[in-house]
Amino acid sequence: MAITVLQSPDPIALTKGGRLQYIFSGNGRLVNTGVLAVNFIFLAGAVVPGQTFTLSWKGKTLKMVARANPVHPYEFPAGDGSNAYIASILPYFRDYFPIESDFVVEAMLAEGLFHGLTFTARKPGPEYNFAAVGGAPAFYAIANGTPGVAPTYRNRYSVYVEVHCQRDADPDYAMIYSGALELNEQGRAEFDLSTTLHSHLSPDLPHWRTAVAKPAENSAASYYIRYAEAWGEPLEPARITKLEPLRVYWGGMPYEQQGRLQLDKLVMPSDDDAAQDKLLRNGPALRYVRPDECQYLTYLNLREDRLQVGLSIAVTLDNGQKASYNNRVPALDIAQNEKVIFPAGLPQLKLPIAQGRQVREYTLRIVHEGGFLSQPYRFVVNQQYQPHVRYFAFISSLGAPDTMSTFGKGSSELALFREEAERVLPQHYELSDGQFVEYNTGYQQQFEVATGWRSQSELRQLNDFYRADRRWLLLADRELPIGVTAKSIKQAKDGDTAFAHKFDYVFLFKDEFYFDTEEGDPLPPLNFRPAGSVTITPVTTTSNYDRTVPDVVRNIKPDDITNWNEAASRPDPSAAGYLTQQSAAPLFSPLKHTHTWNEIQGKPDLEGMFVPQDIEVIMPNHPVGSELELELEMNNRRFSIGDVLLGRNVIFSRFQ
């Protein structure tokens, strides 16, 4: 007599992951098995046609009639009452369904009065005893030889169960459930802890805008159960048994994966390589983000205790320059099975980027002094200006904070609340009193927003945001709780090539009063004309888009600034002794300048220089048609050329 645990939850599981079920088996319900009734029909002589055997049990009566030629199912052959006759009529009683369903019929062959048919009940209980029926004792008798006795069961045979849970934020275990599970007829009982543990845990929120990791102490817990055999009224548990503690984390799985996906296999794809461990985040490891968008990564350490765990950051700038940082987030010790939320966005990490540079992309990994503790997560930064960006945060299905953004246009409106009652007016009432009174007045801000055009795979990730039960609108200095009021989200039609969602949300609070802290003088309304000049001091507003900046300046790229800076860092050519136009004029002539004889006469040898094929010499004092003999010596070579002076210029076209 004991309770046995046939199935236990996974050692590591999500509260709504479908793997938190116990199955108990108990064999102590039955006190005694009861007694099977044994009944007889004794024959002491011949059975004549028309003779009727009346059998009565379980409140019903069955008449079996002897016939010379049996036709109906309740008829059997008449005969001499011998052993051979009893063997011949056995099938008529044994195989007749009203009898066969409750009894096993056998022939009892013997001499004298003790031969006939035996009816042994298939189940124990007094309802299978044949009732005494009058007859002719000289020919037959119907009797109950062994009275049937019903089995005895323990009342409310159950398994008593206690659930003790300790969240990581709690100092000790506390009992969160106790109750009895009654075992069914097969001696089994099932107990699913999902609802009990899920309601006891709660999601953890991150440090929203700081570069500090935060242990998730409310969404992670250890638990154990105690169970015992119990029965009676009132219920009395017997000897109690305590099982070893297990771990559970707030979160769940959808229908297709529920009960099929193990959390430890999801987080640790490799038993040996910690660098392949995954973080608690849905979707691919690559994500496209904005430079002012917060991000979060949640690390679940299912391996041994880790010391000085931090965040490794590898950055690529817009000019291709790379940098690495390991100290932007203070390191902390993380025990086995502990869960920690790390900041992962550029506004939180505050990387020391050089002025004028922008981050093209960055990669994050959980790391400690012994190496990497997770696979890389890559963030590509979108630097494109978009005027209608909104940032949201939510608790994902894996129980970790996550973010999403929209950049489509939206609209806002106020939902007004009030209740109204009619008042009884006195005979001489004031007109200002009114006939109705409003009370419980208030307003609630609500919005409609579009996601902007995105890929279908990216929009599919928003399903986690829509189904979340905790969401926030992230503003520059605060986060406001919101709820999605849309009952359906239109996704796409067949043939669409551009995709976007639109949904409604409201602030999860209602204001009964209003308070305004805005300073400065408001602008005058439209069509306002004062009598003379009026001076006001409006509130100074700023815009993300400066319309006074020319487009040519707006198109300046960081690479252009880098080139300008490099040029400005070079020395001044005038101070370095370089030739200028004025200092080079006496030494060099323009390409199309024509040299006179006086300009080249007496020049030193041009050692090593290229000698042109044609040399033009101007001879202004020689008449046209006269002969000219010149002798030139260049580069220690002598050239003797003769030609007819055809004009004032002589071209020596060959060298000898």
XYZ file of C-alpha atoms in Angstrom:
656
model
C 0.000 0.000 0.000
C 1.839 3.076 -1.258
C 1.863 6.054 -3.626
C 4.304 5.985 -6.535
C 5.353 8.915 -8.735
C 5.092 7.755 -12.349
C 5.998 11.098 -13.989
C 7.776 14.228 -12.754
C 8.313 17.682 -14.325
C 11.535 18.640 -16.091
C 14.324 19.777 -13.751
C 14.318 23.120 -15.652
C 10.970 24.302 -17.042
C 8.750 27.257 -17.918
C 5.586 27.769 -15.902
C 3.377 27.523 -19.009
C 5.606 25.278 -21.079
C 3.477 22.150 -20.649
C 6.131 20.161 -18.778
C 5.134 20.608 -15.125
C 2.931 17.538 -14.608
C 3.092 14.915 -11.890
C 1.340 11.530 -12.292
C 0.741 9.519 -9.107
C -0.247 5.875 -8.783
C -1.673 4.270 -5.649
C -2.657 0.679 -4.854
C -4.207 1.157 -1.420
C -7.789 1.969 -2.410
C -8.960 -1.657 -2.139
C -9.277 -3.095 1.407
C -10.525 -6.533 0.320
C -11.356 -7.945 -3.070
C -14.809 -9.297 -2.169
C -16.295 -12.744 -2.966
C -17.656 -14.068 -6.240
C -21.156 -15.563 -5.978
C -21.518 -19.252 -7.002
C -25.023 -20.476 -7.949
C -26.369 -23.927 -8.963
C -29.139 -25.596 -10.880
C -29.425 -29.207 -9.537
C -31.193 -31.843 -11.599
C -32.653 -34.987 -9.974
C -34.591 -36.386 -12.864
C -35.855 -35.849 -16.370
C -36.690 -32.400 -17.657
C -39.982 -32.472 -19.530
C -41.057 -30.020 -22.262
C -42.598 -26.888 -20.779
C -40.503 -27.129 -17.649
C -39.271 -23.584 -16.693
C -36.144 -22.640 -14.766
C -36.587 -19.144 -13.247
C -33.315 -17.336 -12.541
C -33.360 -14.054 -10.590
C -30.346 -11.787 -9.853
C -29.465 -8.064 -9.918
C -33.148 -7.273 -9.668
C -34.065 -8.973 -12.935
C -35.742 -12.319 -13.708
C -34.913 -14.664 -16.589
C -37.026 -17.712 -17.507
C -35.414 -20.583 -19.399
C -38.031 -22.987 -20.890
C -37.464 -26.660 -21.887
C -38.746 -27.594 -25.372
C -38.677 -30.702 -27.478
C -37.459 -28.555 -30.369
C -35.974 -25.291 -29.026
C -36.511 -22.269 -31.300
C -36.090 -19.123 -29.180
C -32.861 -18.105 -27.398
C -34.419 -18.645 -23.965
C -35.378 -22.265 -24.814
C -33.283 -25.410 -24.273
C -33.870 -29.111 -25.058
C -35.869 -31.349 -22.720
C -34.185 -34.595 -21.686
C -33.590 -37.369 -19.196
C -31.433 -35.374 -16.742
C -28.342 -37.536 -17.141
C -24.749 -36.334 -17.231
C -24.815 -36.546 -21.016
C -27.987 -34.438 -21.064
C -26.388 -31.805 -18.804
C -23.398 -31.576 -21.159
C -25.786 -31.107 -24.108
C -27.706 -28.180 -22.570
C -24.566 -26.368 -21.297
C -24.153 -24.189 -24.457
C -27.770 -22.990 -24.192
C -27.045 -21.441 -20.781
C -23.353 -20.624 -21.161
C -23.647 -18.691 -24.434
C -26.944 -16.888 -23.840
C -25.896 -13.220 -23.575
C -28.000 -12.180 -20.491
C -26.310 -15.015 -18.569
C -22.884 -14.901 -20.250
C -22.338 -11.229 -19.431
C -22.557 -11.846 -15.671
C -21.618 -15.523 -15.133
C -19.230 -18.236 -16.156
C -21.379 -21.354 -16.654
C -19.923 -24.834 -16.272
C -21.337 -28.338 -16.150
C -21.250 -30.127 -12.799
C -21.217 -33.820 -13.586
C -21.771 -36.259 -10.733
C -24.044 -39.111 -9.607
C -27.234 -38.586 -7.689
C -28.565 -35.182 -6.810
C -25.275 -33.327 -7.143
C -25.107 -32.782 -10.865
C -26.339 -29.852 -12.938
C -24.973 -26.403 -13.898
C -22.700 -24.037 -11.963
C -23.029 -20.206 -12.351
C -19.925 -18.352 -11.080
C -20.249 -14.527 -11.072
C -17.738 -12.538 -13.056
C -17.639 -9.743 -10.435
C -17.862 -9.868 -6.671
C -20.995 -8.677 -4.902
C -24.291 -9.907 -3.399
C -26.282 -8.721 -6.415
C -25.124 -11.846 -8.277
C -26.720 -14.290 -5.783
C -29.606 -16.307 -7.309
C -32.810 -15.677 -5.416
C -34.626 -18.758 -4.148
C -37.473 -19.743 -6.483
C -40.091 -22.434 -5.776
C -40.193 -25.511 -7.956
C -40.556 -29.241 -7.912
C -37.807 -30.414 -5.577
C -38.126 -33.918 -6.890
C -36.898 -32.876 -10.342
C -34.628 -29.751 -9.937
C -33.455 -27.063 -7.493
C -31.976 -23.547 -7.944
C -29.698 -22.467 -5.124
C -26.926 -20.029 -4.130
C -23.973 -22.067 -2.980
C -21.499 -19.250 -2.166
C -22.954 -15.823 -1.385
C -21.250 -12.968 -3.180
C -19.602 -10.245 -1.096
C -18.820 -6.742 -2.465
C -15.197 -5.481 -2.357
C -14.338 -2.915 0.294
C -12.696 0.394 -0.712
C -11.210 3.185 1.334
C -13.384 6.297 1.300
C -11.906 9.204 -0.688
C -8.678 7.403 -1.373
C -6.357 10.240 -2.465
C -2.848 11.563 -2.648
C -2.244 14.574 -0.426
C 0.103 17.105 -2.061
C 1.901 20.208 -0.803
C 3.839 22.611 -3.056
C 6.630 24.653 -1.457
C 8.210 27.431 -3.518
C 11.064 29.870 -3.023
C 11.487 32.693 -5.517
C 15.046 33.929 -5.881
C 13.928 37.096 -4.093
C 12.501 35.155 -1.106
C 14.564 34.263 1.974
C 13.011 30.798 2.389
C 10.492 28.339 1.006
C 6.789 28.949 1.523
C 3.893 26.559 1.016
C 1.776 27.886 -1.867
C -0.600 24.923 -2.286
C -1.994 22.006 -0.304
C -4.793 19.678 -1.260
C -5.907 16.139 -1.988
C -6.135 14.543 -5.427
C -8.553 11.632 -5.465
C -7.314 8.633 -7.413
C -9.480 7.250 -10.213
C -10.577 3.626 -10.629
C -7.234 2.788 -12.189
C -5.506 4.181 -9.112
C -4.030 7.245 -10.835
C -4.103 10.999 -10.275
C -2.574 13.839 -12.339
C -1.348 17.138 -10.923
C -0.292 20.049 -13.177
C 1.616 22.798 -11.362
C 1.457 25.311 -14.244
C -1.274 27.589 -12.924
C -0.088 27.386 -9.314
C 3.526 28.354 -10.075
C 2.707 30.847 -12.845
C 0.458 32.868 -10.544
C 3.070 32.822 -7.776
C 5.836 34.208 -9.993
C 5.851 37.559 -11.776
C 7.938 39.101 -14.591
C 11.053 41.084 -13.749
C 11.582 44.585 -15.106
C 15.044 45.795 -16.150
C 16.952 48.911 -15.215
C 15.355 50.792 -18.068
C 18.054 53.274 -19.124
C 21.237 52.448 -17.210
C 24.176 50.203 -18.068
C 23.627 47.940 -15.049
C 22.683 44.254 -15.181
C 19.782 43.194 -12.961
C 19.175 39.712 -11.475
C 15.677 38.428 -12.282
C 14.544 37.385 -8.810
C 10.748 37.364 -9.185
C 10.451 35.289 -12.352
C 12.770 32.461 -11.231
C 12.153 30.030 -8.374
C 12.958 26.671 -6.838
C 10.132 24.406 -5.680
C 9.506 20.940 -4.271
C 6.462 18.867 -3.389
C 5.546 16.688 -0.427
C 2.959 13.943 -0.897
C 1.290 11.224 1.124
C -1.402 8.576 0.850
C -4.673 9.808 2.363
C -8.266 8.630 2.848
C -11.255 8.946 5.147
C -13.673 11.667 6.194
C -12.127 13.938 7.277
C -9.126 13.195 5.118
C -6.166 11.797 7.038
C -2.744 11.770 5.292
C -0.407 8.915 6.125
C 3.372 8.881 5.834
C 4.688 11.927 3.940
C 7.443 11.935 1.294
C 9.500 14.945 0.127
C 10.968 15.158 -3.388
C 14.109 17.004 -4.488
C 13.763 20.711 -5.490
C 13.313 21.649 -9.150
C 13.653 24.969 -11.025
C 10.927 26.922 -12.790
C 10.855 30.218 -14.714
C 7.962 32.506 -15.650
C 7.053 32.017 -19.315
C 5.404 29.617 -21.704
C 5.191 28.001 -25.111
C 2.547 28.121 -27.872
C 0.301 25.192 -28.736
C 2.636 23.537 -31.233
C 5.641 23.526 -28.893
C 3.855 23.112 -25.548
C 4.964 19.949 -23.829
C 7.444 19.185 -26.619
C 10.252 21.705 -26.167
C 12.607 21.385 -23.209
C 13.949 24.663 -21.828
C 17.435 23.339 -21.107
C 17.773 22.052 -24.684
C 16.634 25.429 -25.992
C 19.176 27.382 -23.927
C 22.058 24.897 -24.254
C 22.257 23.497 -27.806
C 25.646 22.029 -26.888
C 26.384 20.250 -23.631
C 30.088 21.083 -23.816
C 30.406 24.492 -25.514
C 29.067 27.387 -23.424
C 29.851 29.810 -26.266
C 26.832 28.408 -28.135
C 24.330 29.051 -25.326
C 21.291 31.078 -26.351
C 19.756 33.953 -24.453
C 16.044 34.212 -23.620
C 15.001 36.129 -26.731
C 12.683 35.183 -29.586
C 13.657 35.727 -33.190
C 16.997 35.685 -35.024
C 20.302 36.746 -33.496
C 20.461 39.714 -35.913
C 18.251 42.702 -35.167
C 17.929 46.144 -36.832
C 17.696 48.911 -34.244
C 17.785 52.680 -33.968
C 20.580 54.632 -32.237
C 18.249 55.814 -29.436
C 16.411 52.487 -28.965
C 16.812 50.515 -25.738
C 17.516 46.781 -25.958
C 17.740 43.995 -23.376
C 19.339 40.539 -23.283
C 18.399 37.980 -20.604
C 20.983 35.359 -19.668
C 19.986 32.086 -17.973
C 23.008 30.309 -16.527
C 22.216 26.583 -16.568
C 25.861 25.628 -16.082
C 28.102 25.922 -13.029
C 28.520 29.136 -11.018
C 30.233 31.907 -12.997
C 32.363 34.700 -11.542
C 32.715 38.228 -12.920
C 30.253 37.858 -15.777
C 29.967 40.862 -18.073
C 29.148 41.994 -21.575
C 31.574 41.869 -24.512
C 30.903 44.621 -27.073
C 32.437 44.635 -30.571
C 31.671 47.858 -32.480
C 32.067 48.752 -36.158
C 31.939 52.465 -36.998
C 30.733 54.123 -40.184
C 34.300 54.384 -41.549
C 34.983 50.682 -40.960
C 37.021 51.263 -37.813
C 36.497 48.585 -35.146
C 36.593 48.822 -31.363
C 35.951 46.478 -28.438
C 34.693 47.162 -24.919
C 34.321 44.805 -21.956
C 33.741 47.257 -19.116
C 30.615 49.174 -20.121
C 28.441 47.003 -17.841
C 29.728 46.247 -14.307
C 30.546 42.542 -13.957
C 28.727 40.384 -11.410
C 28.796 36.809 -10.122
C 26.005 34.571 -11.445
C 25.118 31.332 -9.678
C 23.918 28.211 -11.434
C 20.274 28.487 -12.619
C 20.267 32.243 -11.967
C 18.680 34.611 -14.489
C 20.092 38.099 -15.219
C 18.902 40.945 -17.490
C 21.661 42.853 -19.331
C 21.287 46.264 -21.044
C 21.980 46.034 -24.765
C 21.012 49.331 -26.444
C 23.276 52.202 -27.490
C 21.537 54.755 -25.194
C 22.217 52.449 -22.242
C 25.780 51.388 -23.068
C 26.950 54.967 -23.850
C 29.932 53.871 -25.917
C 32.850 56.365 -26.110
C 32.587 57.029 -29.846
C 34.773 59.747 -31.375
C 33.042 62.983 -32.270
C 31.673 62.932 -35.802
C 31.598 59.139 -35.963
C 28.507 56.903 -35.991
C 28.007 53.262 -35.073
C 27.321 51.077 -38.083
C 26.730 47.908 -36.066
C 27.724 46.221 -32.823
C 27.800 42.654 -31.487
C 27.174 41.565 -27.883
C 28.116 38.367 -26.051
C 27.949 37.292 -22.433
C 31.518 36.760 -21.254
C 33.598 35.991 -18.186
C 37.264 35.591 -17.518
C 37.183 32.045 -18.898
C 35.681 32.934 -22.276
C 32.342 33.476 -23.954
C 29.123 32.286 -22.297
C 26.707 32.882 -25.171
C 26.465 33.047 -28.915
C 26.904 36.501 -30.535
C 23.935 38.841 -30.923
C 24.336 41.395 -33.694
C 22.647 44.808 -33.887
C 22.737 46.829 -37.125
C 21.935 50.497 -36.486
C 19.488 52.425 -38.666
C 20.692 56.039 -38.790
C 17.908 57.191 -41.132
C 15.803 60.003 -39.670
C 12.153 59.008 -39.192
C 9.679 61.499 -37.706
C 7.068 59.209 -36.095
C 9.123 56.680 -34.152
C 7.585 55.152 -31.016
C 9.327 52.693 -28.714
C 7.566 49.938 -26.761
C 8.666 47.355 -24.209
C 6.950 44.108 -23.216
C 7.505 40.827 -21.404
C 8.137 38.125 -23.972
C 6.806 34.564 -23.922
C 10.175 33.465 -22.532
C 9.679 35.693 -19.493
C 12.284 38.279 -20.535
C 11.916 42.012 -21.267
C 12.025 42.866 -24.963
C 11.392 45.919 -27.141
C 9.844 46.854 -30.476
C 9.407 50.108 -32.381
C 7.005 51.601 -34.905
C 7.599 54.416 -37.375
C 4.226 54.700 -39.089
C 1.871 57.601 -38.553
C -0.569 57.448 -35.667
C -3.435 59.321 -34.095
C -4.617 59.999 -30.559
C -7.942 60.667 -28.894
C -9.481 60.880 -25.446
C -11.993 58.413 -24.051
C -14.260 60.182 -21.555
C -15.922 58.572 -18.556
C -18.788 59.846 -16.443
C -21.848 58.772 -14.560
C -24.999 60.845 -14.342
C -27.859 61.149 -11.888
C -31.023 63.198 -11.935
C -31.632 65.473 -8.980
C -34.931 66.427 -7.438
C -35.351 70.155 -7.851
C -36.900 72.234 -5.092
C -39.761 74.592 -5.840
C -37.543 77.664 -6.072
C -34.421 76.193 -7.688
C -31.546 78.133 -9.153
C -30.920 77.918 -12.882
C -27.264 77.235 -12.162
C -28.142 74.067 -10.240
C -29.110 72.040 -13.310
C -31.348 69.017 -13.462
C -28.591 66.390 -13.703
C -25.383 65.794 -11.771
C -22.253 64.170 -13.204
C -19.856 62.210 -11.004
C -16.980 59.723 -11.341
C -15.698 61.751 -14.267
C -12.369 61.052 -15.931
C -10.524 60.552 -19.173
C -8.165 58.003 -20.693
C -5.687 58.569 -23.494
C -5.918 56.136 -26.401
C -3.970 55.822 -29.643
C -3.960 54.219 -33.049
C -0.550 53.571 -34.590
C 0.885 51.923 -37.699
C 4.043 49.827 -37.585
C 5.440 51.135 -40.872
C 6.351 48.973 -43.857
C 8.310 45.900 -42.816
C 9.063 42.357 -43.915
C 6.621 39.595 -43.030
C 9.184 37.827 -40.861
C 9.748 40.997 -38.844
C 6.011 41.587 -38.439
C 5.536 37.981 -37.340
C 7.761 38.718 -34.324
C 5.158 41.281 -33.194
C 2.808 38.433 -32.271
C 4.718 38.225 -29.005
C 4.008 41.910 -28.350
C 0.298 41.574 -29.142
C -0.239 38.582 -26.838
C 1.845 40.018 -23.940
C 0.006 40.870 -20.737
C 2.507 43.549 -19.708
C 3.561 46.359 -22.081
C 4.958 49.879 -21.801
C 5.359 52.943 -23.977
C 8.981 54.056 -23.559
C 9.429 57.816 -23.436
C 12.654 59.749 -22.978
C 12.404 59.878 -19.181
C 9.657 57.445 -18.156
C 7.740 54.337 -19.155
C 3.923 54.255 -19.143
C 1.880 51.025 -18.954
C -0.290 50.359 -21.975
C -2.803 47.769 -23.143
C -3.588 46.744 -26.714
C -7.334 47.190 -27.281
C -7.487 45.872 -30.834
C -9.460 42.625 -31.037
C -7.875 41.658 -34.349
C -4.814 42.668 -36.356
C -5.041 42.652 -40.141
C -1.833 41.113 -41.409
C -1.837 40.610 -45.164
C -3.794 39.592 -48.226
C -2.725 37.136 -50.892
C -0.662 38.938 -53.482
C 0.494 41.762 -51.197
C 4.089 42.851 -51.642
C 4.210 45.515 -48.907
C 3.268 44.698 -45.330
C 2.368 46.706 -42.228
C 0.163 46.388 -39.147
C -2.098 48.867 -37.410
C -3.252 48.512 -33.810
C -4.903 50.481 -31.002
C -3.581 50.906 -27.485
C -4.502 52.840 -24.345
C -2.741 53.930 -21.198
C -3.616 51.541 -18.392
C -4.734 54.317 -16.085
C -7.629 56.746 -15.978
C -7.168 60.359 -14.889
C -9.869 61.947 -12.782
C -8.011 65.273 -12.575
C -5.626 67.306 -14.720
C -2.430 69.198 -13.916
C -0.245 71.248 -16.281
C 3.347 72.256 -15.492
C 4.166 73.900 -18.827
C 5.948 77.244 -18.438
C 5.977 80.312 -20.678
C 3.275 82.308 -22.457
C 1.060 80.466 -24.943
C 0.879 81.545 -28.554
C -2.163 83.630 -29.491
C -5.052 81.818 -31.214
C -5.697 82.087 -34.922
C -7.476 85.235 -36.140
C -6.386 87.073 -33.005
C -5.773 90.837 -33.400
C -4.762 92.778 -30.312
C -5.192 96.533 -29.893
C -1.588 97.551 -30.495
C 1.565 95.567 -29.853
C 1.612 92.653 -27.375
C 4.827 90.998 -26.229
C 4.775 87.323 -25.188
C 7.467 84.876 -24.139
C 6.496 81.544 -25.672
C 7.960 78.245 -24.638
C 11.149 77.474 -26.520
C 10.612 74.475 -28.751
C 13.140 72.478 -30.672
C 12.781 70.342 -33.766
C 14.714 67.332 -34.887
C 14.835 68.880 -38.369
C 16.606 72.242 -38.792
C 15.184 73.806 -41.941
C 17.839 76.572 -41.962
C 20.566 74.047 -42.832
C 21.086 73.849 -46.632
C 20.712 70.463 -48.251
C 24.310 70.575 -49.484
C 25.474 70.802 -45.864
C 23.019 68.122 -44.784
C 24.555 65.747 -47.346
C 28.046 66.070 -45.881
C 29.226 62.618 -44.860
C 31.640 61.675 -42.083
C 34.194 60.639 -44.710
C 34.150 64.190 -46.124
C 34.915 65.636 -42.698
C 37.743 63.136 -42.263
C 39.330 64.203 -45.567
C 39.060 67.854 -44.594
C 40.680 67.204 -41.246
C 43.561 65.355 -42.900
C 44.119 68.188 -45.380
C 44.084 70.766 -42.605
C 46.711 68.800 -40.697
C 49.270 69.060 -43.544
C 52.004 71.804 -43.350
C 51.604 75.145 -45.179
C 53.227 74.743 -48.656
C 54.432 78.362 -48.684
C 56.426 77.771 -45.502
C 57.905 74.452 -46.661
C 59.941 75.873 -49.564
C 57.773 74.535 -52.339
C 57.891 76.297 -55.726
C 55.254 78.888 -56.378
C 54.109 80.335 -59.681
C 56.324 83.353 -59.148
C 59.492 81.422 -58.127
C 59.087 78.824 -60.864
C 58.620 81.306 -63.734
C 62.380 81.975 -64.259
C 63.115 78.235 -64.267
C 60.296 76.783 -66.290
C 58.293 77.998 -69.227
C 54.773 77.167 -70.274
C 54.349 74.237 -72.624
C 53.475 76.399 -75.659
C 56.208 79.013 -75.054
C 58.625 79.491 -78.030
C 62.279 79.826 -77.028
C 64.641 82.284 -78.782
C 68.238 81.524 -79.539
C 69.373 83.910 -76.887
C 67.313 81.987 -74.316
C 69.054 78.681 -74.962
C 72.506 79.946 -75.888
C 75.051 79.388 -73.166
C 72.808 77.096 -71.063
C 74.598 74.295 -69.208
C 74.392 70.708 -70.420
C 71.036 69.092 -69.471
C 72.567 65.887 -68.222
C 70.178 62.947 -68.309
C 67.264 64.875 -69.732
C 65.259 63.721 -72.689
C 66.346 65.396 -75.972
C 63.325 66.131 -78.155
C 63.233 64.941 -81.750
C 62.502 68.451 -83.097
C 64.348 71.598 -82.069
C 62.926 74.903 -83.220
C 65.300 77.840 -83.498
C 64.230 81.375 -84.295
C 66.724 83.272 -86.499
C 65.277 86.727 -86.956
C 68.354 88.287 -88.748
C 68.734 85.762 -91.612
C 66.951 86.396 -94.881
C 64.530 83.913 -96.308
C 66.117 81.401 -98.721
C 69.662 81.636 -97.346
C 71.617 78.573 -96.282
C 72.342 77.952 -92.627
C 74.961 75.757 -91.009
C 74.609 75.175 -87.242
C 76.609 73.062 -84.890
C 75.029 72.093 -81.567
C 76.597 70.261 -78.696
C 74.232 68.675 -76.127
C 74.971 65.996 -73.550
C 78.569 65.756 -74.840
C 77.229 64.865 -78.278
C 77.877 67.006 -81.339
C 75.136 67.642 -83.892
C 75.927 69.194 -87.280
C 72.824 70.141 -89.224
C 72.404 71.950 -92.488
C 69.147 73.179 -93.973
C 67.696 75.939 -96.082
C 66.222 78.811 -94.217
C 62.638 78.792 -95.360
C 61.418 81.307 -92.904
C 62.433 83.059 -89.821
C 62.092 79.785 -87.899
C 64.393 76.878 -88.630
C 63.274 73.393 -87.607
C 66.063 70.795 -87.327
C 64.219 67.613 -87.930
C 67.042 65.095 -87.715
C 70.233 64.531 -85.767
C 73.534 63.292 -87.166
